[in-house]
């Protein structure tokens, strides 16, 4: 909440503002501590034809897929997927690559919103790691790990997180991914790894919002 209070009064960044792993906007939006009006306005920019997808680094407004799925917004997900598919065919070179990745990722999120977790797993598993050079894949990897864990595929979920947990190393999602890895380690009998993960989360949340201490 303190982070949101700092972030919300700031001016809306220009459309060429570069997203980095240190930007908390996406996570604060998904966690619901930013007003939906602020998050929705930012992410809706990706649906406009006058907004670019080909900057050298990711722009903040291209990070809306996890937020739309957290709100069950299948309409925006479908519109995003359609624009991504269009750019994959006719955009500039970097935009085409991003279009390929985001069209596939959006399809996975749509399956999730529609309650088809088996299809979502197949689609997220099929996402090519090579395209992570032009898209931030961490959110999709974390969701896939959670879906695998929900199916009892704990070892596959743990191996996936081991490869990707550090990809967003200074954000709230990193702490959540570490907590997820600790739970998996506990179920797999990896006591030292579980203890280390839980210790990190406890230290990170030592002065967290009250509900995280429940």
mmCIF file of C-alpha atoms in Angstrom:
data_model
loop_
_atom_site.group_PDB
_atom_site.id
_atom_site.type_symbol
_atom_site.label_atom_id
_atom_site.label_comp_id
_atom_site.label_asym_id
_atom_site.label_seq_id
_atom_site.Cartn_x
_atom_site.Cartn_y
_atom_site.Cartn_z
ATOM 1 C CA UNK A 1 0.000 0.000 0.000
ATOM 2 C CA UNK A 2 2.864 2.362 0.775
ATOM 3 C CA UNK A 3 4.318 1.681 -2.682
ATOM 4 C CA UNK A 4 0.949 2.402 -4.276
ATOM 5 C CA UNK A 5 0.645 5.680 -2.367
ATOM 6 C CA UNK A 6 4.003 6.729 -3.814
ATOM 7 C CA UNK A 7 3.257 5.541 -7.332
ATOM 8 C CA UNK A 8 -0.332 6.724 -7.850
ATOM 9 C CA UNK A 9 0.249 10.506 -7.584
ATOM 10 C CA UNK A 10 3.088 10.371 -10.112
ATOM 11 C CA UNK A 11 2.338 11.678 -13.614
ATOM 12 C CA UNK A 12 1.323 9.049 -16.154
ATOM 13 C CA UNK A 13 4.531 8.093 -17.978
ATOM 14 C CA UNK A 14 4.838 8.830 -21.691
ATOM 15 C CA UNK A 15 4.074 5.998 -24.079
ATOM 16 C CA UNK A 16 7.763 5.407 -24.732
ATOM 17 C CA UNK A 17 8.440 4.928 -21.021
ATOM 18 C CA UNK A 18 10.558 1.774 -20.730
ATOM 19 C CA UNK A 19 9.390 -1.024 -18.454
ATOM 20 C CA UNK A 20 12.095 -2.640 -16.350
ATOM 21 C CA UNK A 21 12.059 -5.433 -13.821
ATOM 22 C CA UNK A 22 12.255 -2.838 -11.060
ATOM 23 C CA UNK A 23 8.933 -1.231 -11.989
ATOM 24 C CA UNK A 24 6.271 -2.326 -9.459
ATOM 25 C CA UNK A 25 3.288 -1.165 -11.526
ATOM 26 C CA UNK A 26 2.247 -4.550 -12.948
ATOM 27 C CA UNK A 27 2.467 -6.347 -9.612
ATOM 28 C CA UNK A 28 0.687 -3.598 -7.694
ATOM 29 C CA UNK A 29 -2.060 -3.652 -10.309
ATOM 30 C CA UNK A 30 -2.492 -7.443 -10.101
ATOM 31 C CA UNK A 31 -2.451 -7.357 -6.294
ATOM 32 C CA UNK A 32 -5.266 -4.830 -6.387
ATOM 33 C CA UNK A 33 -3.557 -2.034 -4.474
ATOM 34 C CA UNK A 34 -3.671 0.345 -7.421
ATOM 35 C CA UNK A 35 -7.093 1.696 -8.394
ATOM 36 C CA UNK A 36 -8.586 -0.287 -11.261
ATOM 37 C CA UNK A 37 -9.133 2.988 -13.104
ATOM 38 C CA UNK A 38 -5.375 3.654 -13.087
ATOM 39 C CA UNK A 39 -4.399 0.121 -14.096
ATOM 40 C CA UNK A 40 -7.124 -0.184 -16.707
ATOM 41 C CA UNK A 41 -6.245 3.106 -18.378
ATOM 42 C CA UNK A 42 -2.583 2.141 -18.613
ATOM 43 C CA UNK A 43 -3.076 -1.367 -19.981
ATOM 44 C CA UNK A 44 -5.801 -0.322 -22.421
ATOM 45 C CA UNK A 45 -3.183 1.641 -24.363
ATOM 46 C CA UNK A 46 -1.880 -1.632 -25.795
ATOM 47 C CA UNK A 47 -5.212 -2.066 -27.593
ATOM 48 C CA UNK A 48 -4.895 1.207 -29.498
ATOM 49 C CA UNK A 49 -3.531 1.087 -33.027
ATOM 50 C CA UNK A 50 -1.466 4.243 -32.513
ATOM 51 C CA UNK A 51 0.612 2.615 -29.753
ATOM 52 C CA UNK A 52 3.918 0.979 -30.657
ATOM 53 C CA UNK A 53 5.058 -2.489 -29.631
ATOM 54 C CA UNK A 54 8.539 -2.298 -31.166
ATOM 55 C CA UNK A 55 10.584 -0.325 -28.624
ATOM 56 C CA UNK A 56 13.893 -1.965 -27.683
ATOM 57 C CA UNK A 57 12.626 -2.641 -24.155
ATOM 58 C CA UNK A 58 9.159 -3.520 -22.933
ATOM 59 C CA UNK A 59 6.711 -0.694 -22.333
ATOM 60 C CA UNK A 60 4.595 -0.656 -19.201
ATOM 61 C CA UNK A 61 1.295 -0.866 -21.054
ATOM 62 C CA UNK A 62 2.251 -4.224 -22.574
ATOM 63 C CA UNK A 63 2.192 -5.853 -19.120
ATOM 64 C CA UNK A 64 -1.586 -6.074 -18.752
ATOM 65 C CA UNK A 65 -2.249 -9.772 -19.435
ATOM 66 C CA UNK A 66 -2.016 -10.946 -15.781
ATOM 67 C CA UNK A 67 -4.162 -8.005 -14.656
ATOM 68 C CA UNK A 68 -6.918 -8.745 -17.186
ATOM 69 C CA UNK A 69 -6.988 -12.405 -16.176
ATOM 70 C CA UNK A 70 -7.140 -11.438 -12.487
ATOM 71 C CA UNK A 71 -10.252 -9.395 -13.351
ATOM 72 C CA UNK A 72 -11.753 -12.097 -15.582
ATOM 73 C CA UNK A 73 -11.686 -9.655 -18.507
ATOM 74 C CA UNK A 74 -11.940 -11.989 -21.486
ATOM 75 C CA UNK A 75 -12.962 -9.130 -23.815
ATOM 76 C CA UNK A 76 -9.686 -7.230 -23.346
ATOM 77 C CA UNK A 77 -7.698 -10.466 -23.519
ATOM 78 C CA UNK A 78 -9.331 -11.337 -26.848
ATOM 79 C CA UNK A 79 -8.730 -7.829 -28.230
ATOM 80 C CA UNK A 80 -5.090 -7.982 -27.113
ATOM 81 C CA UNK A 81 -4.671 -11.413 -28.730
ATOM 82 C CA UNK A 82 -6.171 -10.116 -31.987
ATOM 83 C CA UNK A 83 -3.861 -7.104 -32.087
ATOM 84 C CA UNK A 84 -0.874 -9.302 -31.257
ATOM 85 C CA UNK A 85 -1.743 -11.707 -34.084
ATOM 86 C CA UNK A 86 -2.084 -8.791 -36.483
ATOM 87 C CA UNK A 87 1.312 -7.399 -35.531
ATOM 88 C CA UNK A 88 2.874 -10.859 -35.796
ATOM 89 C CA UNK A 89 1.972 -10.777 -39.481
ATOM 90 C CA UNK A 90 2.502 -7.150 -40.475
ATOM 91 C CA UNK A 91 4.441 -5.280 -37.778
ATOM 92 C CA UNK A 92 8.052 -4.143 -37.631
ATOM 93 C CA UNK A 93 10.534 -6.958 -36.920
ATOM 94 C CA UNK A 94 10.580 -6.605 -33.116
ATOM 95 C CA UNK A 95 6.825 -6.032 -33.035
ATOM 96 C CA UNK A 96 6.311 -9.225 -35.072
ATOM 97 C CA UNK A 97 8.283 -11.237 -32.523
ATOM 98 C CA UNK A 98 6.383 -9.682 -29.638
ATOM 99 C CA UNK A 99 3.157 -10.263 -31.494
ATOM 100 C CA UNK A 100 3.922 -13.975 -31.812
ATOM 101 C CA UNK A 101 4.644 -14.322 -28.112
ATOM 102 C CA UNK A 102 1.770 -12.213 -26.832
ATOM 103 C CA UNK A 103 -0.791 -13.780 -29.172
ATOM 104 C CA UNK A 104 0.107 -17.203 -27.791
ATOM 105 C CA UNK A 105 0.276 -15.978 -24.179
ATOM 106 C CA UNK A 106 -3.082 -14.218 -24.443
ATOM 107 C CA UNK A 107 -4.612 -17.453 -25.749
ATOM 108 C CA UNK A 108 -3.341 -19.218 -22.621
ATOM 109 C CA UNK A 109 -4.858 -16.556 -20.376
ATOM 110 C CA UNK A 110 -8.153 -16.750 -22.256
ATOM 111 C CA UNK A 111 -8.276 -20.502 -21.655
ATOM 112 C CA UNK A 112 -7.650 -19.843 -17.977
ATOM 113 C CA UNK A 113 -10.448 -17.267 -17.729
ATOM 114 C CA UNK A 114 -12.803 -19.695 -19.474
ATOM 115 C CA UNK A 115 -12.002 -22.409 -16.938
ATOM 116 C CA UNK A 116 -10.009 -24.699 -19.253
ATOM 117 C CA UNK A 117 -6.850 -25.169 -17.188
ATOM 118 C CA UNK A 118 -5.708 -28.193 -19.224
ATOM 119 C CA UNK A 119 -5.674 -26.107 -22.412
ATOM 120 C CA UNK A 120 -3.985 -23.253 -20.543
ATOM 121 C CA UNK A 121 -1.172 -25.591 -19.459
ATOM 122 C CA UNK A 122 -0.658 -26.789 -23.033
ATOM 123 C CA UNK A 123 -0.550 -23.242 -24.383
ATOM 124 C CA UNK A 124 1.792 -21.891 -21.702
ATOM 125 C CA UNK A 125 4.094 -24.874 -22.117
ATOM 126 C CA UNK A 126 4.246 -24.216 -25.863
ATOM 127 C CA UNK A 127 5.447 -20.620 -25.444
ATOM 128 C CA UNK A 128 8.945 -20.452 -27.015
ATOM 129 C CA UNK A 129 11.626 -19.404 -24.533
ATOM 130 C CA UNK A 130 13.554 -17.795 -27.392
ATOM 131 C CA UNK A 131 10.934 -15.026 -27.528
ATOM 132 C CA UNK A 132 11.614 -14.098 -23.903
ATOM 133 C CA UNK A 133 14.290 -11.832 -25.369
ATOM 134 C CA UNK A 134 11.522 -9.502 -26.571
ATOM 135 C CA UNK A 135 8.870 -10.190 -23.905
ATOM 136 C CA UNK A 136 8.870 -10.614 -20.143
ATOM 137 C CA UNK A 137 7.996 -14.289 -19.669
ATOM 138 C CA UNK A 138 8.104 -14.395 -15.878
ATOM 139 C CA UNK A 139 4.364 -13.945 -15.267
ATOM 140 C CA UNK A 140 3.510 -16.787 -17.640
ATOM 141 C CA UNK A 141 6.150 -19.079 -16.094
ATOM 142 C CA UNK A 142 4.812 -18.413 -12.587
ATOM 143 C CA UNK A 143 1.226 -19.105 -13.649
ATOM 144 C CA UNK A 144 2.305 -22.296 -15.431
ATOM 145 C CA UNK A 145 4.155 -23.446 -12.296
ATOM 146 C CA UNK A 146 1.027 -22.866 -10.217
ATOM 147 C CA UNK A 147 -1.120 -24.753 -12.708
ATOM 148 C CA UNK A 148 1.305 -27.683 -12.704
ATOM 149 C CA UNK A 149 1.364 -27.715 -8.899
ATOM 150 C CA UNK A 150 -2.435 -27.721 -8.825
ATOM 151 C CA UNK A 151 -2.324 -30.872 -11.001
ATOM 152 C CA UNK A 152 0.119 -32.539 -8.623
ATOM 153 C CA UNK A 153 3.082 -32.121 -10.967
ATOM 154 C CA UNK A 154 5.211 -30.727 -8.145
ATOM 155 C CA UNK A 155 8.596 -31.708 -9.544
ATOM 156 C CA UNK A 156 7.895 -30.178 -12.950
ATOM 157 C CA UNK A 157 6.629 -27.001 -11.270
ATOM 158 C CA UNK A 158 9.720 -26.829 -9.050
ATOM 159 C CA UNK A 159 12.105 -27.304 -11.966
ATOM 160 C CA UNK A 160 10.299 -24.585 -13.898
ATOM 161 C CA UNK A 161 10.574 -22.117 -11.015
ATOM 162 C CA UNK A 162 14.236 -22.990 -10.473
ATOM 163 C CA UNK A 163 14.899 -21.831 -14.013
ATOM 164 C CA UNK A 164 12.809 -18.656 -13.894
ATOM 165 C CA UNK A 165 12.358 -17.462 -10.318
ATOM 166 C CA UNK A 166 15.240 -14.983 -10.643
ATOM 167 C CA UNK A 167 13.893 -13.427 -13.832
ATOM 168 C CA UNK A 168 11.959 -10.828 -11.832
ATOM 169 C CA UNK A 169 14.255 -10.681 -8.845
ATOM 170 C CA UNK A 170 13.279 -7.320 -7.338
ATOM 171 C CA UNK A 171 9.490 -7.289 -7.524
ATOM 172 C CA UNK A 172 6.588 -8.542 -5.368
ATOM 173 C CA UNK A 173 6.154 -11.421 -7.830
ATOM 174 C CA UNK A 174 9.635 -12.641 -6.957
ATOM 175 C CA UNK A 175 8.635 -12.997 -3.305
ATOM 176 C CA UNK A 176 5.446 -14.815 -4.305
ATOM 177 C CA UNK A 177 7.415 -17.124 -6.606
ATOM 178 C CA UNK A 178 9.863 -17.849 -3.782
ATOM 179 C CA UNK A 179 6.958 -18.695 -1.482
ATOM 180 C CA UNK A 180 5.584 -21.012 -4.157
ATOM 181 C CA UNK A 181 9.000 -22.667 -4.489
ATOM 182 C CA UNK A 182 9.150 -23.162 -0.722
ATOM 183 C CA UNK A 183 5.791 -24.917 -0.703
ATOM 184 C CA UNK A 184 6.888 -27.183 -3.539
ATOM 185 C CA UNK A 185 10.166 -27.949 -1.793
ATOM 186 C CA UNK A 186 8.287 -28.871 1.372
ATOM 187 C CA UNK A 187 6.040 -31.285 -0.528
ATOM 188 C CA UNK A 188 9.062 -32.775 -2.306
ATOM 189 C CA UNK A 189 10.921 -33.332 0.959
ATOM 190 C CA UNK A 190 13.578 -30.706 0.145
ATOM 191 C CA UNK A 191 13.722 -29.408 3.701
ATOM 192 C CA UNK A 192 16.749 -27.105 3.386
ATOM 193 C CA UNK A 193 15.430 -25.453 0.232
ATOM 194 C CA UNK A 194 11.993 -25.047 1.795
ATOM 195 C CA UNK A 195 13.467 -23.479 4.935
ATOM 196 C CA UNK A 196 15.607 -21.060 2.908
ATOM 197 C CA UNK A 197 12.632 -19.990 0.799
ATOM 198 C CA UNK A 198 10.371 -19.474 3.811
ATOM 199 C CA UNK A 199 13.108 -17.550 5.610
ATOM 200 C CA UNK A 200 13.505 -15.192 2.668
ATOM 201 C CA UNK A 201 9.744 -14.570 2.479
ATOM 202 C CA UNK A 202 9.504 -13.979 6.237
ATOM 203 C CA UNK A 203 12.334 -11.455 6.078
ATOM 204 C CA UNK A 204 10.891 -9.729 3.011
ATOM 205 C CA UNK A 205 7.473 -9.431 4.678
ATOM 206 C CA UNK A 206 8.715 -8.510 8.155
ATOM 207 C CA UNK A 207 7.049 -5.094 7.844
ATOM 208 C CA UNK A 208 4.453 -6.030 5.239
ATOM 209 C CA UNK A 209 0.772 -5.086 5.081
ATOM 210 C CA UNK A 210 -1.142 -6.730 7.964
ATOM 211 C CA UNK A 211 -2.951 -9.368 5.879
ATOM 212 C CA UNK A 212 0.409 -10.905 4.878
ATOM 213 C CA UNK A 213 1.065 -11.735 8.538
ATOM 214 C CA UNK A 214 -2.110 -13.789 8.941
#
